Short mmCIF file of C-alpha atoms in Angstrom, two decimals:
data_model
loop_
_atom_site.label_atom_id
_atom_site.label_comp_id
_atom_site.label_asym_id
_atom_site.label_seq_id
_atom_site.Cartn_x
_atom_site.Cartn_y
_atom_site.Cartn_z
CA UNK A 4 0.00 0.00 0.00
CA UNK A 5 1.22 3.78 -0.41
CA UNK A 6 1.92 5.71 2.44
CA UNK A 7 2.21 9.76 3.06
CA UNK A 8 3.17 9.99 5.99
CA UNK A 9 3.31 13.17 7.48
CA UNK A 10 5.42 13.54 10.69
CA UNK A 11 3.13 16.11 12.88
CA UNK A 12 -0.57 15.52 13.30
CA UNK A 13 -1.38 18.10 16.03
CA UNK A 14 1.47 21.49 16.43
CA UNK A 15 0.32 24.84 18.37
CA UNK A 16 2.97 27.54 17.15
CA UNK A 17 3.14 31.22 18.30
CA UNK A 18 2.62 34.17 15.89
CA UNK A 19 5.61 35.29 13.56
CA UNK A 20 7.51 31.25 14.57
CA UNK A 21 8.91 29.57 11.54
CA UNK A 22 7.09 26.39 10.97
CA UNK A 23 7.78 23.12 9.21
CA UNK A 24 5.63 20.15 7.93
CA UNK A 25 7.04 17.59 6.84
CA UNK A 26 5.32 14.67 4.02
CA UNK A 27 6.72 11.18 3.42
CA UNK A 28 5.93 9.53 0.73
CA UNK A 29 7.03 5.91 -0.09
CA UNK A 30 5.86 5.22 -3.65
CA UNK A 31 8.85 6.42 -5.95
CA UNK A 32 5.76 8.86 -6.46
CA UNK A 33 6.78 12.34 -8.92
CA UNK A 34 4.28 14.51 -7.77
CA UNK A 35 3.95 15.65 -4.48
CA UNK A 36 1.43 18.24 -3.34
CA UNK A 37 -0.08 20.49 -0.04
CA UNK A 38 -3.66 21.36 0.49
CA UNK A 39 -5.22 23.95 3.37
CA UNK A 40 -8.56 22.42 4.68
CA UNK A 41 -10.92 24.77 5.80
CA UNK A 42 -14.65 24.42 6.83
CA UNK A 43 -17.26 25.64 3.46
CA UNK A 44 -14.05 26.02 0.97
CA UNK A 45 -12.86 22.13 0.60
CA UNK A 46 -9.31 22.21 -0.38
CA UNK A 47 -7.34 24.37 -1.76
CA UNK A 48 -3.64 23.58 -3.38
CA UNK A 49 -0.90 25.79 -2.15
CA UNK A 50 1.95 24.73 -3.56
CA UNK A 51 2.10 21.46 -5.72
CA UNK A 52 5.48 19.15 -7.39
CA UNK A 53 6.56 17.35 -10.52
CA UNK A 54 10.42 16.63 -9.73
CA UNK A 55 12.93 17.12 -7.31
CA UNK A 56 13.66 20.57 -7.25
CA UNK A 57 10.78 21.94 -9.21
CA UNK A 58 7.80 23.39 -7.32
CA UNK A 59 4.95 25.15 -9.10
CA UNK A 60 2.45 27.72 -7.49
CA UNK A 61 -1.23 26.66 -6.59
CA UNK A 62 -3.95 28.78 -5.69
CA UNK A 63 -3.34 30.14 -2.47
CA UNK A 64 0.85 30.60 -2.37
CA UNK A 65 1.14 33.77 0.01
CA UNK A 66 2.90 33.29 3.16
CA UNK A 67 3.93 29.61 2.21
CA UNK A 68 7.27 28.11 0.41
CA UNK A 69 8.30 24.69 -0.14
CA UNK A 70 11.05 22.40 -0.50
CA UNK A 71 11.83 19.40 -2.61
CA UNK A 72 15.27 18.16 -2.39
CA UNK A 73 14.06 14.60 -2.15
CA UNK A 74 12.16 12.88 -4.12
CA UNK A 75 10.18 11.08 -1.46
CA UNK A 76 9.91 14.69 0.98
CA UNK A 77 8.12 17.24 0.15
CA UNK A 78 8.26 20.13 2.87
CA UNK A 79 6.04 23.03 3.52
CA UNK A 80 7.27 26.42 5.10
CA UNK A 81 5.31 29.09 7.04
CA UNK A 82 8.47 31.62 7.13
CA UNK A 83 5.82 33.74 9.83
CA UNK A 84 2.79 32.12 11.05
CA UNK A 85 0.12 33.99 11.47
CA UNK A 86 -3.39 33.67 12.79
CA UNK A 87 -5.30 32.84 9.57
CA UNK A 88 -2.88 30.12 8.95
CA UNK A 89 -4.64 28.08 11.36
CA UNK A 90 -5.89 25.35 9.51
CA UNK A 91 -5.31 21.69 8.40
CA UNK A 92 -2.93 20.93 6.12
CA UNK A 93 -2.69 17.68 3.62
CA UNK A 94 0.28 15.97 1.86
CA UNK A 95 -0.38 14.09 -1.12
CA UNK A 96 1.31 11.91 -4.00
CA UNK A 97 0.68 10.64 -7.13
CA UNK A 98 2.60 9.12 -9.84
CA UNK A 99 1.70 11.07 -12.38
CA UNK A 100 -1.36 13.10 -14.40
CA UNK A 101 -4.43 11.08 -13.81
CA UNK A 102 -3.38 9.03 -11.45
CA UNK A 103 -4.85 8.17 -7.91
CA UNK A 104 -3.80 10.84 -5.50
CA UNK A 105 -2.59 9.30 -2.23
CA UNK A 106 -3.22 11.45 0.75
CA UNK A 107 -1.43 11.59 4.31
CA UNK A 108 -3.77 11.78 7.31
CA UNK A 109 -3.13 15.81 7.51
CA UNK A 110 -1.54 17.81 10.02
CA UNK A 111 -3.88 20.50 12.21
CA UNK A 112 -2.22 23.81 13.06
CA UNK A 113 -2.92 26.53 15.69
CA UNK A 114 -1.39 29.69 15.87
CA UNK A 115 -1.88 31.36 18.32
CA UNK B 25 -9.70 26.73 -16.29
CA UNK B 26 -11.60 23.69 -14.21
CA UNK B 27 -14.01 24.05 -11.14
CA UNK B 28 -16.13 21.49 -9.75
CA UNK B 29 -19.60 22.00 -8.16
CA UNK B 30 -20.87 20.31 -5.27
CA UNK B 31 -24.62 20.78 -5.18
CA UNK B 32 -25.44 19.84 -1.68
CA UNK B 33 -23.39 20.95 1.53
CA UNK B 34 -25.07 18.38 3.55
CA UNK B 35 -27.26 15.38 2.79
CA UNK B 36 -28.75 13.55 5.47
CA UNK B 37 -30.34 9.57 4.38
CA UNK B 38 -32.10 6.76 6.74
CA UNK B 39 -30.12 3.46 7.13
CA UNK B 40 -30.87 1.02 3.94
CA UNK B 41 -31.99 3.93 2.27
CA UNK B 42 -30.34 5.15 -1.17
CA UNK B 43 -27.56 7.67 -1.39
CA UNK B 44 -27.16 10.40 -4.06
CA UNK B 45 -24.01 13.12 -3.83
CA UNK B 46 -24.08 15.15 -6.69
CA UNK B 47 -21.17 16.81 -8.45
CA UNK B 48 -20.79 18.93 -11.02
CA UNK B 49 -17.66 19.82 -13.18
CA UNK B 50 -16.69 22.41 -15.72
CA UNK B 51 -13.51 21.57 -18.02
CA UNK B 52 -11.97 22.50 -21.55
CA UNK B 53 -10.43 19.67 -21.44
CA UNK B 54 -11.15 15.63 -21.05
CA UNK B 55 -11.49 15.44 -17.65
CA UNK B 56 -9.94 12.88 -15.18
CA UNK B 57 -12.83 12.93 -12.18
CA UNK B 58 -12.43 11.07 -8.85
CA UNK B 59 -14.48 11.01 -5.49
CA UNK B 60 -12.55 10.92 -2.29
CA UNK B 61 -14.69 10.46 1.43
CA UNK B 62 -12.96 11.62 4.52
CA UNK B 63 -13.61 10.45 7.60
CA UNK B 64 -13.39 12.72 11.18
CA UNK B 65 -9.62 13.48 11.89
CA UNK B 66 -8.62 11.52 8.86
CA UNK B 67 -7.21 11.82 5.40
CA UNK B 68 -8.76 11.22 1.84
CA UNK B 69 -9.52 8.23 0.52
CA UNK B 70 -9.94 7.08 -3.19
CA UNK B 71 -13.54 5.41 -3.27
CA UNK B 72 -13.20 6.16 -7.45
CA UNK B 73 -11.95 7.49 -10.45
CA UNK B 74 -13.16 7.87 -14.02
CA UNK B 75 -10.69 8.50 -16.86
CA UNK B 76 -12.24 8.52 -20.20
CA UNK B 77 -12.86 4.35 -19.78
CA UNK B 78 -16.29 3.16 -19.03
CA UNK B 79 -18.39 5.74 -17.94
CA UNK B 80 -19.77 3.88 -14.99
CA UNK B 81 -17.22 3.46 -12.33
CA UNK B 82 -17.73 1.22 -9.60
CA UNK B 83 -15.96 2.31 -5.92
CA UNK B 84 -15.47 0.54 -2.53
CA UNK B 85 -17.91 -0.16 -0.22
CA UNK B 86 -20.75 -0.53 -2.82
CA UNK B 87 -20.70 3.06 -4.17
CA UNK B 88 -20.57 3.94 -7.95
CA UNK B 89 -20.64 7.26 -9.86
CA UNK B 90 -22.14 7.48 -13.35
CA UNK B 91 -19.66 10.23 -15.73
CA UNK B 92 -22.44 12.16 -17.98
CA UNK B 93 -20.37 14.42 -20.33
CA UNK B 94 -23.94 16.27 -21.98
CA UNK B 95 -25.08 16.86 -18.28
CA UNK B 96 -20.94 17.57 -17.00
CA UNK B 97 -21.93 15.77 -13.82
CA UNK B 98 -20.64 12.73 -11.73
CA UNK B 99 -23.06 11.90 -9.08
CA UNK B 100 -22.12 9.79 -6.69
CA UNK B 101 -24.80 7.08 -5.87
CA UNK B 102 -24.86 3.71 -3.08
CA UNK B 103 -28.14 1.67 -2.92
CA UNK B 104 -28.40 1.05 0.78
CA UNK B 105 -26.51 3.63 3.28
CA UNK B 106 -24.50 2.25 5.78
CA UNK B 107 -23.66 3.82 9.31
CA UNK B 108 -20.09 3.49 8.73
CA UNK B 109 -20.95 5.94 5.35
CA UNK B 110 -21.32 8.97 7.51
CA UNK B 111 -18.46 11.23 6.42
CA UNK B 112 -17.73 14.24 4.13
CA UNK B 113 -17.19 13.07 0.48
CA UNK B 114 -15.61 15.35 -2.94
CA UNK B 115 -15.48 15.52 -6.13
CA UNK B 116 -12.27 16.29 -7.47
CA UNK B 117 -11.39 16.95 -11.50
CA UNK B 118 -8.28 17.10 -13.04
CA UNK B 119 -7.30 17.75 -16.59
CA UNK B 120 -3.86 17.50 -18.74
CA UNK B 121 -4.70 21.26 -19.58
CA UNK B 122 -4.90 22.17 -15.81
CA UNK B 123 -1.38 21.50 -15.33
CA UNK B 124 -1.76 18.32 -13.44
CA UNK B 125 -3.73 20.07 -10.99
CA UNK B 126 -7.17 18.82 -9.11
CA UNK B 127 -9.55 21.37 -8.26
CA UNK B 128 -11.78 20.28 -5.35
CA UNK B 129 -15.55 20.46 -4.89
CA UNK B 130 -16.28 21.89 -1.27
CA UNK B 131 -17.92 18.62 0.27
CA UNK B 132 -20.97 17.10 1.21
CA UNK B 133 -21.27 16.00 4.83
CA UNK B 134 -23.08 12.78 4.78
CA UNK B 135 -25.32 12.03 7.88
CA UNK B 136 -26.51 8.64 8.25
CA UNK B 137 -29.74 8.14 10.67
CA UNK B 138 -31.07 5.02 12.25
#
């Protein structure tokens, strides 16, 4: 079975910390994405994969970065949390285009 | 540009009773279309996929989703609800044109009742 595995399931960070969530994945998978899940707007794609070092924008970038120097890690980046940042967050993989996406079990943040 | 339209926020079905999610999608190109459920605290799960092969899919746990390109929907449908069904399902679409992207639909929270 694929597994995305992602390290933190429950953080509480303070204002302005740096944060980092880490994603797993174990399926020699080449795309590698992370989704905010809020309550009424589903999920939205912040920042999404398609190689080792490539990283494309999604819809809701701001405030976020990522990192891919791994194939199998996939890294998101809150360089200054804030308050509206609280939120879930979800790691996913998929081999490629139109392929089942895989998704890790999400992590919840607070900032408070 | 893709976008996916989830026509019910919440549907609430009886035990042994049939189950209808609907979902519909908007896409300039051939669509790849999939319906994940979540449970509480949990991740997504695949129940199924359609990609331009039959155009009824069957899923896990006894659900099935019918792809009607006139109509651009893919309801989701289950002849007999189950407890264990109660959980917030989406439709998801993703084309070659959206830049291997999936847009999400924003859920429908199933409620089960005995």
């Amino acid at each position: 079975d694929v597994k995305v595995t992602q390290s933190s399931r429950y953080l509480v960070k303070r204002t302005g910390e740096k944060v980092f969530l880490e994603c797993v994945q174990d399926m020699d998978h080449e795309n590698m994405f992370w989704y905010r899940q809020d309550p009424g707007l589903g999920l939205r794609l912040i920042y999404f994969s398609y190689d080792v070092k490539m990283k494309e924008k999604g819809d809701i970038p701001e405030g976020y970065s990522v990192s891919r120097e791994k194939k199998e890690r996939f890294s998101l980046i809150l360089e200054s949390a804030s308050t509206n940042q609280t939120s879930m967050y979800l790691c996913a993989s998929s081999l490629s285009y139109g392929n089942t996406i895989y998704f890790g079990e999400g992590s919840w943040l607070t900032v408070v | 540009a893709q976008s996916v339209t989830q026509l019910d926020s919440h549907v609430s079905v009886s035990e042994g009773t049939p189950v209808l999610l609907r979902c519909n999608y908007s896409s300039s190109y051939s669509p790849s279309l999939f319906w994940y459920v979540q449970h509480p605290n949990k991740g997504l799960q695949l129940l199924l996929k359609y990609t331009s092969a039959a155009t009824l899919v069957k899923g896990i746990n006894g659900f099935e989703a019918e792809f009607k390109k006139s109509e651009t929907s893919f309801h989701l449908t289950k002849p007999s609800a189950h407890m264990s069904d109660a959980a917030e399902y989406f439709c998801v679409v993703s084309t070659t044109g959206g830049g291997n992207k999936l847009t999400f639909g924003t859920g429908t929270q199933l409620k089960v009742e005995l």
